[in-house]
Short mmCIF file of C-alpha atoms in Angstrom, two decimals:
data_model
loop_
_atom_site.label_atom_id
_atom_site.label_comp_id
_atom_site.label_asym_id
_atom_site.label_seq_id
_atom_site.Cartn_x
_atom_site.Cartn_y
_atom_site.Cartn_z
CA MET A 1 -0.02 -0.08 0.15
CA GLY A 2 2.61 1.93 -0.43
CA ARG A 3 3.17 2.63 3.81
CA GLU A 4 5.79 2.23 5.42
CA SER A 5 6.90 -1.71 7.05
CA GLY A 6 7.22 -0.99 10.88
CA ARG A 7 6.40 2.93 11.23
CA GLY A 8 3.90 2.76 14.50
CA ILE A 9 6.79 0.37 16.28
CA GLY A 10 7.85 3.65 18.48
CA ARG A 11 4.29 4.49 18.85
CA ARG A 12 2.93 0.79 20.09
CA THR A 13 6.31 0.62 22.46
CA VAL A 14 5.66 4.83 24.56
CA LEU A 15 3.82 3.56 26.76
CA GLN A 16 5.25 0.80 27.92
CA GLY A 17 8.02 0.78 30.68
CA SER A 18 8.90 3.84 32.51
CA ALA A 19 6.65 5.87 29.43
CA ALA A 20 3.96 3.75 29.67
CA ALA A 21 3.81 4.39 33.89
CA SER A 22 4.53 8.69 32.73
CA ALA A 23 2.32 8.78 30.01
CA ALA A 24 -0.81 6.87 31.79
CA LEU A 25 -0.61 9.05 34.84
CA ALA A 26 -3.00 9.07 37.26
CA VAL A 27 -6.16 10.65 36.39
CA PRO A 28 -6.82 14.30 38.64
CA THR A 29 -9.47 13.53 40.52
CA VAL A 30 -12.51 15.45 40.75
CA ALA A 31 -11.52 16.88 44.22
CA SER A 32 -8.71 18.15 42.97
CA ALA A 33 -10.94 19.87 40.56
CA ALA A 34 -13.32 21.14 42.66
CA ALA A 35 -10.05 22.42 45.10
CA SER A 36 -9.08 24.06 40.63
CA ALA A 37 -12.93 26.02 41.06
CA ALA A 38 -12.34 27.72 44.23
CA SER A 39 -8.60 29.06 44.12
CA GLY A 40 -7.76 29.98 40.45
CA ALA A 41 -5.35 27.45 40.61
CA PRO A 42 -4.53 23.28 40.27
CA ALA A 43 -4.96 21.65 43.33
CA GLN A 44 -2.72 19.38 43.72
CA ALA A 45 -0.56 20.35 47.56
CA LEU A 46 2.38 22.63 46.60
CA SER A 47 4.65 20.85 48.55
CA GLY A 48 7.43 18.77 46.36
CA ARG A 49 7.93 18.62 42.95
CA PRO A 50 5.59 20.13 39.54
CA SER A 51 3.09 17.22 38.33
CA ALA A 52 2.69 17.29 35.34
CA GLN A 53 -1.13 15.29 35.43
CA TRP A 54 -3.24 16.51 32.09
CA GLY A 55 -0.41 14.70 30.10
CA VAL A 56 0.16 16.06 27.30
CA GLN A 57 0.15 17.10 22.84
CA VAL A 58 1.89 18.05 19.68
CA GLY A 59 0.48 20.06 17.39
CA ASP A 60 1.55 21.93 14.07
CA VAL A 61 4.13 19.04 12.87
CA THR A 62 5.89 19.92 9.90
CA THR A 63 9.04 18.72 8.23
CA SER A 64 11.23 19.48 10.33
CA SER A 65 9.16 20.99 13.12
CA GLY A 66 6.41 20.36 16.03
CA LEU A 67 4.67 22.20 18.91
CA VAL A 68 4.29 20.58 22.86
CA TRP A 69 2.06 20.99 25.43
CA VAL A 70 1.92 20.40 28.51
CA ARG A 71 0.06 21.55 31.97
CA SER A 72 1.14 21.86 35.44
CA ASP A 73 0.12 21.86 38.42
CA ARG A 74 2.23 25.16 39.99
CA PRO A 75 4.57 27.72 38.18
CA ALA A 76 7.00 26.38 36.62
CA ARG A 77 9.64 25.89 33.53
CA MET A 78 8.44 23.78 31.03
CA ILE A 79 11.49 21.29 29.31
CA VAL A 80 11.03 18.73 26.44
CA GLU A 81 13.76 16.75 25.60
CA THR A 82 13.53 14.84 22.08
CA SER A 83 15.54 11.97 20.27
CA ALA A 84 15.07 9.73 17.88
CA THR A 85 14.67 6.98 20.29
CA GLU A 86 13.48 5.79 23.47
CA SER A 87 16.51 5.66 25.41
CA PHE A 88 16.65 9.19 25.06
CA ALA A 89 20.30 9.01 24.80
CA ARG A 90 22.19 12.15 22.75
CA ALA A 91 19.07 13.85 23.96
CA ARG A 92 18.38 17.56 22.59
CA ARG A 93 16.94 19.80 25.20
CA TRP A 94 14.47 22.10 24.44
CA HIS A 95 14.49 25.22 26.94
CA GLY A 96 10.10 26.84 27.59
CA PRO A 97 8.32 28.76 28.92
CA LEU A 98 7.19 29.41 32.68
CA VAL A 99 4.15 28.97 32.42
CA GLY A 100 1.69 30.44 35.48
CA PRO A 101 -2.47 31.26 36.51
CA GLY A 102 -1.88 33.56 33.39
CA THR A 103 -2.40 31.36 31.32
CA ASP A 104 -4.29 28.66 33.47
CA PHE A 105 -0.43 26.89 33.81
CA THR A 106 -0.67 25.45 30.63
CA GLY A 107 2.56 26.27 27.68
CA ARG A 108 4.15 25.71 24.37
CA THR A 109 7.53 24.86 23.22
CA ALA A 110 8.32 25.17 19.27
CA LEU A 111 10.96 22.10 18.21
CA HIS A 112 12.62 22.75 15.54
CA GLY A 113 15.43 20.88 12.91
CA LEU A 114 13.85 18.00 13.66
CA PRO A 115 14.94 15.28 10.73
CA ALA A 116 12.14 14.84 7.74
CA GLY A 117 9.76 11.97 8.55
CA SER A 118 11.40 10.87 11.33
CA GLN A 119 9.89 8.98 14.21
CA VAL A 120 10.12 11.81 17.34
CA HIS A 121 10.88 10.98 21.42
CA TYR A 122 10.18 13.23 23.53
CA ARG A 123 9.80 14.01 27.53
CA VAL A 124 8.26 16.89 28.89
CA LEU A 125 9.23 18.11 32.49
CA LEU A 126 8.75 20.82 34.74
CA ALA A 127 11.90 22.76 36.99
CA ASP A 128 10.58 24.54 39.80
CA PRO A 129 11.99 28.20 38.78
CA GLU A 130 13.44 28.62 42.48
CA ASP A 131 15.28 24.58 42.39
CA PRO A 132 15.61 23.55 38.26
CA ARG A 133 17.03 20.41 40.13
CA ARG A 134 13.24 19.86 41.70
CA THR A 135 11.56 18.62 38.34
CA SER A 136 8.54 16.71 37.69
CA GLU A 137 8.14 13.20 36.68
CA PRO A 138 8.90 13.22 32.81
CA VAL A 139 5.35 13.12 30.86
CA HIS A 140 6.64 11.08 27.30
CA GLY A 141 5.39 11.34 24.02
CA THR A 142 5.75 10.45 20.22
CA PHE A 143 4.89 11.81 16.78
CA ARG A 144 6.35 11.56 13.30
CA THR A 145 7.13 14.89 11.60
CA VAL A 146 5.83 14.89 7.19
CA PRO A 147 7.94 13.03 5.04
CA GLU A 148 9.20 15.45 2.51
CA ARG A 149 9.60 12.73 -0.25
CA ARG A 150 5.75 10.71 -1.18
CA LYS A 151 4.96 8.81 0.80
CA GLY A 152 1.33 7.26 2.14
CA VAL A 153 -0.69 9.65 5.19
CA ARG A 154 -3.21 7.89 6.95
CA PHE A 155 -4.79 10.27 10.01
CA VAL A 156 -8.78 10.05 11.61
CA TRP A 157 -11.48 12.51 12.21
CA SER A 158 -14.16 12.84 14.33
CA GLY A 159 -16.27 15.15 16.86
CA ASP A 160 -18.70 16.05 19.30
CA LEU A 161 -17.59 15.39 23.01
CA ALA A 162 -19.08 15.25 25.77
CA GLY A 163 -22.02 16.79 24.98
CA GLN A 164 -26.44 16.30 25.26
CA GLY A 165 -25.47 15.19 28.76
CA TRP A 166 -23.08 12.24 28.21
CA GLY A 167 -19.90 13.29 30.03
CA ILE A 168 -17.08 9.98 31.54
CA ASN A 169 -18.24 7.48 32.13
CA PRO A 170 -15.52 4.49 33.76
CA ASP A 171 -18.63 1.72 33.12
CA HIS A 172 -17.81 2.63 29.92
CA GLY A 173 -14.13 2.76 29.67
CA GLY A 174 -14.46 6.28 29.62
CA TYR A 175 -13.64 8.68 25.91
CA ARG A 176 -13.21 4.42 24.30
CA VAL A 177 -13.05 5.43 21.12
CA PHE A 178 -10.39 7.51 21.36
CA GLU A 179 -8.25 3.77 22.60
CA GLU A 180 -9.61 2.25 19.06
CA MET A 181 -8.52 5.47 16.77
CA ARG A 182 -5.24 5.26 18.83
CA ARG A 183 -4.48 1.39 17.53
CA ARG A 184 -5.31 2.52 13.96
CA GLU A 185 -1.93 4.38 14.34
CA PRO A 186 -2.47 7.45 11.80
CA ASP A 187 -0.65 9.97 11.42
CA PHE A 188 -2.89 13.60 13.01
CA PHE A 189 -6.27 13.63 14.45
CA LEU A 190 -8.52 16.04 13.14
CA CYS A 191 -10.96 17.15 14.69
CA SER A 192 -13.69 18.79 13.40
CA GLY A 193 -15.44 21.42 15.81
CA ASP A 194 -16.49 20.65 19.81
CA ASN A 195 -13.96 19.72 21.30
CA ILE A 196 -15.92 20.59 24.46
CA TYR A 197 -19.81 21.04 24.89
CA ALA A 198 -19.54 24.59 27.24
CA ASP A 199 -23.52 24.81 27.10
CA GLY A 200 -23.98 21.52 28.61
CA PRO A 201 -24.53 20.79 32.50
CA LEU A 202 -23.71 17.63 33.16
CA ALA A 203 -25.65 15.57 36.06
CA GLU A 204 -24.41 12.47 38.25
CA THR A 205 -26.52 10.14 36.36
CA VAL A 206 -28.70 9.81 33.51
CA LYS A 207 -31.16 7.20 33.06
CA LEU A 208 -31.10 4.70 30.07
CA PRO A 209 -33.68 3.51 27.83
CA ASP A 210 -33.45 -0.02 28.81
CA GLY A 211 -33.48 0.64 33.24
CA SER A 212 -29.86 1.11 33.93
CA THR A 213 -27.68 4.22 34.47
CA TRP A 214 -25.19 5.74 33.11
CA ARG A 215 -22.57 7.91 35.39
CA ASN A 216 -20.63 10.88 34.60
CA LEU A 217 -17.64 12.20 36.21
CA ILE A 218 -18.12 15.28 38.34
CA ALA A 219 -15.83 18.58 38.26
CA PRO A 220 -17.73 21.69 39.35
CA GLU A 221 -16.94 23.86 36.02
CA LYS A 222 -19.61 21.72 34.13
CA THR A 223 -22.15 22.03 36.56
CA LYS A 224 -23.04 24.53 35.08
CA VAL A 225 -22.99 26.34 31.58
CA ALA A 226 -19.48 28.01 31.04
CA GLU A 227 -19.60 31.60 30.96
CA THR A 228 -16.33 32.73 32.54
CA LEU A 229 -12.95 32.63 31.70
CA ASP A 230 -12.37 29.60 34.23
CA GLU A 231 -15.38 27.98 34.20
CA TYR A 232 -14.53 27.48 30.08
CA ARG A 233 -11.07 26.31 31.31
CA GLY A 234 -12.58 24.04 33.16
CA ASN A 235 -14.58 22.16 30.02
CA PHE A 236 -11.18 21.81 28.00
CA ARG A 237 -9.55 20.61 32.22
CA TYR A 238 -12.63 17.69 32.42
CA ASN A 239 -11.80 16.32 29.11
CA LEU A 240 -8.40 16.30 30.20
CA LEU A 241 -9.69 13.77 33.17
CA ASP A 242 -9.99 10.49 31.15
CA PRO A 243 -6.92 8.26 30.72
CA ALA A 244 -8.18 7.28 26.90
CA LEU A 245 -7.42 11.10 25.38
CA ARG A 246 -4.33 11.26 27.39
CA ARG A 247 -2.59 8.39 25.62
CA PHE A 248 -3.73 9.22 21.79
CA HIS A 249 -2.28 13.01 23.05
CA ALA A 250 0.64 10.46 23.59
CA GLU A 251 0.95 9.38 20.60
CA VAL A 252 -0.83 11.48 17.87
CA PRO A 253 0.23 14.52 17.02
CA THR A 254 -3.73 17.01 16.51
CA ILE A 255 -5.48 18.93 13.74
CA THR A 256 -7.88 21.42 15.87
CA GLN A 257 -10.96 22.95 14.75
CA TRP A 258 -13.58 24.87 16.65
CA ASP A 259 -17.15 24.95 16.13
CA ASP A 260 -20.23 25.84 18.03
CA HIS A 261 -20.29 24.65 21.99
CA GLU A 262 -16.72 25.43 23.08
CA VAL A 263 -18.88 29.12 23.08
CA LEU A 264 -22.60 27.61 23.41
CA ASN A 265 -25.07 26.14 20.64
CA ASN A 266 -25.79 28.03 17.52
CA TRP A 267 -23.79 31.18 18.38
CA TYR A 268 -22.72 34.26 15.93
CA PRO A 269 -21.11 37.32 16.91
CA GLY A 270 -23.15 39.71 17.71
CA GLU A 271 -25.71 37.78 19.50
CA ILE A 272 -27.64 38.56 21.98
CA LEU A 273 -28.67 35.96 24.64
CA VAL A 274 -32.48 35.29 25.83
CA ASP A 275 -31.36 32.42 27.81
CA ASP A 276 -31.75 32.79 31.60
CA ARG A 277 -29.34 30.04 32.84
CA TYR A 278 -26.98 32.96 31.69
CA THR A 279 -26.31 36.07 33.70
CA GLU A 280 -23.56 37.24 30.78
CA LYS A 281 -25.92 37.57 27.72
CA ASN A 282 -23.23 39.10 25.31
CA VAL A 283 -21.91 36.19 22.96
CA ASP A 284 -19.19 38.32 21.74
CA VAL A 285 -17.88 39.01 25.34
CA LEU A 286 -17.88 34.69 26.08
CA ALA A 287 -16.26 33.47 22.75
CA ALA A 288 -13.81 35.80 22.92
CA ARG A 289 -13.87 33.85 27.42
CA ALA A 290 -13.70 30.95 25.34
CA ARG A 291 -11.49 31.34 22.59
CA GLN A 292 -8.68 32.26 25.31
CA ALA A 293 -9.75 28.97 26.31
CA PHE A 294 -9.46 26.70 23.32
CA ALA A 295 -6.23 28.96 23.02
CA GLU A 296 -4.56 27.58 25.87
CA TYR A 297 -5.58 24.38 26.00
CA PHE A 298 -4.11 22.96 22.13
CA PRO A 299 -1.38 23.56 20.33
CA ILE A 300 -1.66 25.21 17.64
CA SER A 301 0.10 28.31 17.31
CA THR A 302 -2.20 30.67 14.88
CA LEU A 303 -3.34 31.25 17.79
CA ARG A 304 -1.65 32.64 21.19
CA PRO A 305 -3.25 32.75 24.82
CA ASP A 306 -3.83 35.95 25.61
CA ALA A 307 -6.16 35.07 21.98
CA SER A 308 -5.18 37.06 19.50
CA GLY A 309 -4.57 35.47 15.80
CA ARG A 310 -6.37 32.69 14.08
CA VAL A 311 -8.07 29.60 13.69
CA TYR A 312 -8.32 29.29 10.04
CA ARG A 313 -4.86 27.74 8.94
CA VAL A 314 -3.59 25.35 6.27
CA GLN A 315 -1.11 22.12 7.74
CA HIS A 316 1.70 20.77 5.03
CA GLN A 317 1.46 17.01 5.74
CA GLY A 318 3.56 16.14 2.86
CA PRO A 319 3.63 16.26 -0.99
CA LEU A 320 -0.31 14.48 -1.56
CA LEU A 321 -2.05 16.47 1.42
CA ASP A 322 -3.42 19.76 2.54
CA VAL A 323 -5.34 20.25 5.37
CA PHE A 324 -7.36 23.64 4.71
CA VAL A 325 -9.27 24.29 8.67
CA LEU A 326 -11.72 26.99 8.49
CA ASP A 327 -13.57 29.04 11.56
CA CYS A 328 -16.94 28.72 10.44
CA ARG A 329 -18.48 30.92 13.43
CA THR A 330 -15.92 34.19 14.53
CA TYR A 331 -16.15 36.27 10.77
CA ARG A 332 -19.90 34.33 10.41
CA ASP A 333 -23.10 36.89 10.36
CA ALA A 334 -26.68 36.22 12.24
CA ASN A 335 -27.79 33.20 11.62
CA SER A 336 -30.85 34.00 9.64
CA PRO A 337 -33.68 32.24 6.97
CA GLY A 338 -30.97 32.52 4.30
CA ARG A 339 -33.63 34.13 1.55
CA GLN A 340 -30.90 37.34 1.60
CA PRO A 341 -30.36 37.08 -2.68
CA GLU A 342 -26.71 39.10 -1.84
CA ASP A 343 -24.16 38.42 1.64
CA THR A 344 -21.08 39.10 1.23
CA GLN A 345 -20.06 38.23 4.62
CA GLY A 346 -21.29 34.02 4.16
CA ILE A 347 -20.36 32.16 6.80
CA LEU A 348 -16.71 32.27 6.38
CA GLY A 349 -15.99 36.42 6.43
CA ALA A 350 -14.68 38.28 3.84
CA GLU A 351 -11.23 37.95 4.44
CA GLN A 352 -11.42 34.01 5.10
CA LEU A 353 -12.94 33.68 2.17
CA ARG A 354 -10.01 35.31 0.13
CA TRP A 355 -7.53 33.53 2.01
CA LEU A 356 -8.57 29.95 1.43
CA LYS A 357 -9.54 30.90 -3.07
CA ARG A 358 -5.33 32.46 -2.02
CA GLU A 359 -4.09 28.78 -0.58
CA LEU A 360 -6.00 26.50 -2.76
CA SER A 361 -4.70 27.62 -5.81
CA ARG A 362 -1.27 27.66 -4.33
CA SER A 363 -1.58 24.36 -2.87
CA ARG A 364 0.47 21.70 -5.12
CA ALA A 365 -0.27 18.57 -2.97
CA VAL A 366 -2.27 15.46 -4.46
CA TRP A 367 -4.59 16.15 -1.87
CA LYS A 368 -6.19 19.42 -0.52
CA VAL A 369 -8.69 18.17 2.01
CA ILE A 370 -10.63 21.05 3.54
CA ALA A 371 -11.66 20.71 6.89
CA CYS A 372 -15.00 22.49 7.67
CA ASP A 373 -16.52 22.41 11.12
CA MET A 374 -19.71 22.41 9.22
CA PRO A 375 -21.82 20.71 6.49
CA LEU A 376 -22.33 22.20 3.01
CA GLY A 377 -25.50 20.84 1.83
CA LEU A 378 -26.95 19.08 4.85
CA VAL A 379 -30.10 21.96 6.45
CA VAL A 380 -29.34 22.39 10.11
CA PRO A 381 -31.71 24.43 11.19
CA ASP A 382 -31.49 27.26 14.15
CA GLY A 383 -34.71 27.28 15.90
CA LYS A 384 -38.25 27.46 13.75
CA SER A 385 -37.28 29.92 10.89
CA ASP A 386 -33.67 30.35 10.90
CA PHE A 387 -30.69 27.88 10.19
CA ASP A 388 -27.22 27.34 11.18
CA ALA A 389 -24.62 26.40 8.43
CA VAL A 390 -25.01 27.29 4.77
CA ALA A 391 -28.19 25.34 3.43
CA GLN A 392 -31.86 26.61 3.98
CA GLY A 393 -33.82 24.61 2.55
CA ASP A 394 -34.54 25.85 -0.94
CA PRO A 395 -33.50 24.05 -3.48
CA GLY A 396 -33.12 26.65 -5.87
CA ALA A 397 -30.24 29.63 -7.28
CA PRO A 398 -27.78 30.16 -4.20
CA LEU A 399 -29.05 32.12 -1.63
CA GLY A 400 -27.72 33.42 2.18
CA ARG A 401 -24.38 31.95 3.00
CA GLU A 402 -24.78 29.81 -0.25
CA LEU A 403 -23.82 32.67 -2.34
CA GLN A 404 -20.37 32.45 -0.77
CA LEU A 405 -19.94 28.72 -1.35
CA ALA A 406 -21.22 29.33 -5.00
CA GLU A 407 -18.31 31.63 -4.93
CA LEU A 408 -15.29 29.44 -3.60
CA LEU A 409 -16.66 26.58 -5.69
CA ARG A 410 -16.44 28.52 -9.09
CA HIS A 411 -12.76 29.66 -8.41
CA ILE A 412 -11.85 26.17 -8.21
CA LYS A 413 -13.03 24.75 -10.77
CA HIS A 414 -12.02 27.64 -12.63
CA ARG A 415 -8.45 27.47 -11.46
CA LYS A 416 -8.89 23.66 -12.83
CA ILE A 417 -8.25 23.09 -8.88
CA THR A 418 -7.99 18.89 -8.45
CA GLY A 419 -8.42 16.84 -5.55
CA THR A 420 -10.50 18.72 -3.08
CA VAL A 421 -12.48 16.26 -0.24
CA TRP A 422 -15.00 17.76 2.58
CA LEU A 423 -14.58 16.95 6.18
CA THR A 424 -16.60 17.96 8.66
CA ALA A 425 -18.53 16.84 11.40
CA ASP A 426 -21.46 18.85 13.84
CA VAL A 427 -25.03 16.87 12.76
CA HIS A 428 -23.98 14.12 15.19
CA TYR A 429 -24.22 10.90 13.02
CA THR A 430 -22.14 9.99 9.86
CA SER A 431 -22.82 9.85 6.12
CA ALA A 432 -21.39 10.15 2.98
CA GLN A 433 -22.43 13.20 -0.05
CA HIS A 434 -21.77 13.35 -3.61
CA TYR A 435 -22.17 16.77 -5.47
CA ASP A 436 -22.76 17.00 -8.86
CA PRO A 437 -23.49 20.01 -11.27
CA SER A 438 -25.61 18.02 -13.12
CA ARG A 439 -28.21 17.01 -9.87
CA ALA A 440 -28.11 20.76 -9.11
CA ALA A 441 -29.60 24.28 -9.43
CA PHE A 442 -26.12 25.95 -9.58
CA LYS A 443 -23.52 24.11 -11.99
CA ASP A 444 -20.86 26.09 -12.40
CA PHE A 445 -18.80 23.92 -10.23
CA ALA A 446 -16.94 20.01 -10.31
CA PRO A 447 -18.26 17.53 -8.66
CA PHE A 448 -17.30 17.04 -5.46
CA TRP A 449 -17.43 14.07 -2.14
CA GLU A 450 -18.16 15.84 1.28
CA PHE A 451 -18.01 12.78 4.23
CA VAL A 452 -19.48 13.45 7.87
CA SER A 453 -18.06 11.42 11.24
CA GLY A 454 -19.57 12.28 14.50
CA PRO A 455 -19.58 12.08 17.14
CA LEU A 456 -17.04 10.48 19.60
CA ASN A 457 -19.15 10.68 23.23
CA ALA A 458 -21.72 12.47 22.68
CA GLY A 459 -25.38 12.07 22.05
CA ALA A 460 -26.38 10.72 18.31
CA PHE A 461 -29.04 12.30 16.28
CA PRO A 462 -31.62 11.85 13.66
CA ALA A 463 -30.07 12.64 9.60
CA VAL A 464 -31.75 16.06 8.12
CA GLY A 465 -32.63 16.91 5.03
CA LEU A 466 -30.67 17.43 2.62
CA ASP A 467 -30.49 20.87 0.02
CA GLY A 468 -31.03 20.51 -3.64
CA THR A 469 -28.90 23.92 -5.26
CA PHE A 470 -25.50 21.74 -5.22
CA GLY A 471 -27.15 18.79 -6.24
CA PRO A 472 -26.52 16.36 -3.33
CA GLU A 473 -26.91 12.46 -3.56
CA GLN A 474 -25.91 10.13 0.10
CA PRO A 475 -24.70 7.12 -0.80
CA PHE A 476 -24.61 6.34 2.47
CA VAL A 477 -25.63 7.50 6.84
CA LYS A 478 -26.40 5.48 9.61
CA ALA A 479 -28.47 7.05 12.23
CA PRO A 480 -30.47 6.77 14.51
CA THR A 481 -33.98 7.30 14.34
CA VAL A 482 -35.04 9.47 17.77
CA ALA A 483 -32.90 12.09 18.98
CA ASN A 484 -29.85 12.09 21.68
CA VAL A 485 -29.10 8.47 21.49
CA SER A 486 -26.65 7.92 24.76
CA PRO A 487 -23.03 6.06 23.63
CA ALA A 488 -24.48 3.44 25.14
CA GLU A 489 -26.62 2.67 22.91
CA GLY A 490 -24.08 3.19 19.78
CA PHE A 491 -23.60 5.44 17.04
CA GLN A 492 -20.54 6.78 18.26
CA PHE A 493 -18.65 7.64 14.43
CA TYR A 494 -14.98 8.02 13.38
CA GLY A 495 -13.75 8.37 9.37
CA GLU A 496 -10.34 7.50 8.12
CA VAL A 497 -8.25 8.65 5.34
CA ASP A 498 -5.78 6.71 3.49
CA ILE A 499 -3.97 8.21 1.49
CA ASP A 500 -1.27 5.15 -1.04
CA GLY A 501 2.34 6.45 -1.24
CA ASP A 502 2.05 4.57 -4.89
CA SER A 503 -1.40 5.36 -6.52
CA ALA A 504 -1.79 8.02 -4.56
CA GLU A 505 -5.37 6.60 -4.37
CA MET A 506 -7.91 7.66 -1.34
CA THR A 507 -9.58 5.64 0.82
CA VAL A 508 -12.28 7.29 2.59
CA ARG A 509 -13.73 4.49 5.33
CA LEU A 510 -17.00 5.53 7.96
CA ARG A 511 -16.61 3.50 11.04
CA GLU A 512 -18.19 3.36 14.36
CA ASP A 513 -17.25 3.07 17.57
CA GLY A 514 -15.29 -0.31 17.47
CA GLY A 515 -14.09 -0.38 14.40
CA LYS A 516 -16.37 -1.98 12.27
CA VAL A 517 -15.96 -0.30 8.48
CA LEU A 518 -19.33 1.53 7.90
CA PHE A 519 -18.62 2.58 4.62
CA THR A 520 -15.88 3.10 2.03
CA LYS A 521 -15.40 4.84 -0.97
CA VAL A 522 -11.62 5.16 -3.01
CA LEU A 523 -11.07 7.99 -4.47
CA ARG A 524 -7.91 8.54 -7.43
CA PRO A 525 -6.16 11.75 -8.09
CA GLY A 526 -6.46 13.96 -10.60
CA LEU A 527 -10.19 12.76 -11.47
CA VAL A 528 -13.40 14.52 -11.70
CA GLY A 529 -16.93 14.18 -11.10
CA GLN A 530 -15.47 10.10 -9.74
#
């Protein structure tokens, strides 16, 4: 298949021996989380050495670099050591930032000058700023840098974590789908948004239809909707209570985007809430706090902990793949019935659209994955008359946000940009859509595929309708027939993409929790209308 044999050996062994002990540290207790909420600082006793119980993450991996993340239990200096081997012989040391309360004790360290296409072993230590000899136990991780030459690529994607009242349930194996994805040995994980449900409080127990009980781990920040910066931070910390997720992060780099539930359901800039659960009604204020917490808890170089920068970016994954990460929240216009004949703002905003058109035109990768946090032709309602995504149910000529999509698709066709594939989540089921101008009201575009996955650990929902404006056909969908089906009842999904290093064929598989393949599509490079 054009993939290196034995490429996953380092990943399989990183959690063995001493690495396993440090990468799978004991889960921070709920009591610790409660004390953290009360004090605004981590709750572990400040005697002894610093501790990094929340694990490690890596993002922004390139041919020669990566960005390492950690969280401390107190002020500490972040130190990263890298090596080509697990023995850490001839280790290279990187001195990172002094982490403190200004970033919720999170820190990131950029690694540069790494060999391309190579396994990198790393360990993070936290040093007492008053006595550098007092360091934490090392937390180990590993990742593979992007190859310069043409080699196979495998990645997984999904979204929607801890939503609709379904949090970490140890009886269910916690976020067990991450263990399944880890075993697939992907080069990276693309999270299509809804990393948290800041607007979704959790109860300790929930009765299931069969009479059994779902039991959630509870942290104080998950007992109400998030409004303050610390409450948003606590939602991100909550997910890291799960050992399967921490093991996954230790082995699999992430490409992360956000959607609505990092702030609140179906939000848009300028919105004023009419929701009695919130004392802060200005969504722009809430979004700024959520954005800062999001920036603190993921290794994304285009975002900084002071909440500046942007979520949208392109991640180059070698000659075969570029990933274009979109932000369909920050720059959109207000949700509406979507029937306006002019709409320059759309769902991306004018500046992001210009960026996307420019970067797609520049890309020389065989495949251009457009990671969109919302689907294109699926009708996603917001209340009785408004719509949250692009489509609004009118199968005729483009109106509202569809005008911006039409402009982008026209650009892709006229610039002869091949290999575009759209990946998304959001709707809490899995499906495949093929868009073709022969079936469409708007015809000035080249056919393409869109694949939907998720949720990872959230409520599953029935399928929504298709909008005929861009001619979608749905050869596959799996969704429940009732709303908010729990993870205990199934309907938890992720997608997997394999690009063959020899033929450059892309194979997309839609999988469910447990690994079963539900749908497979093989796409050939350079072809239009397949």
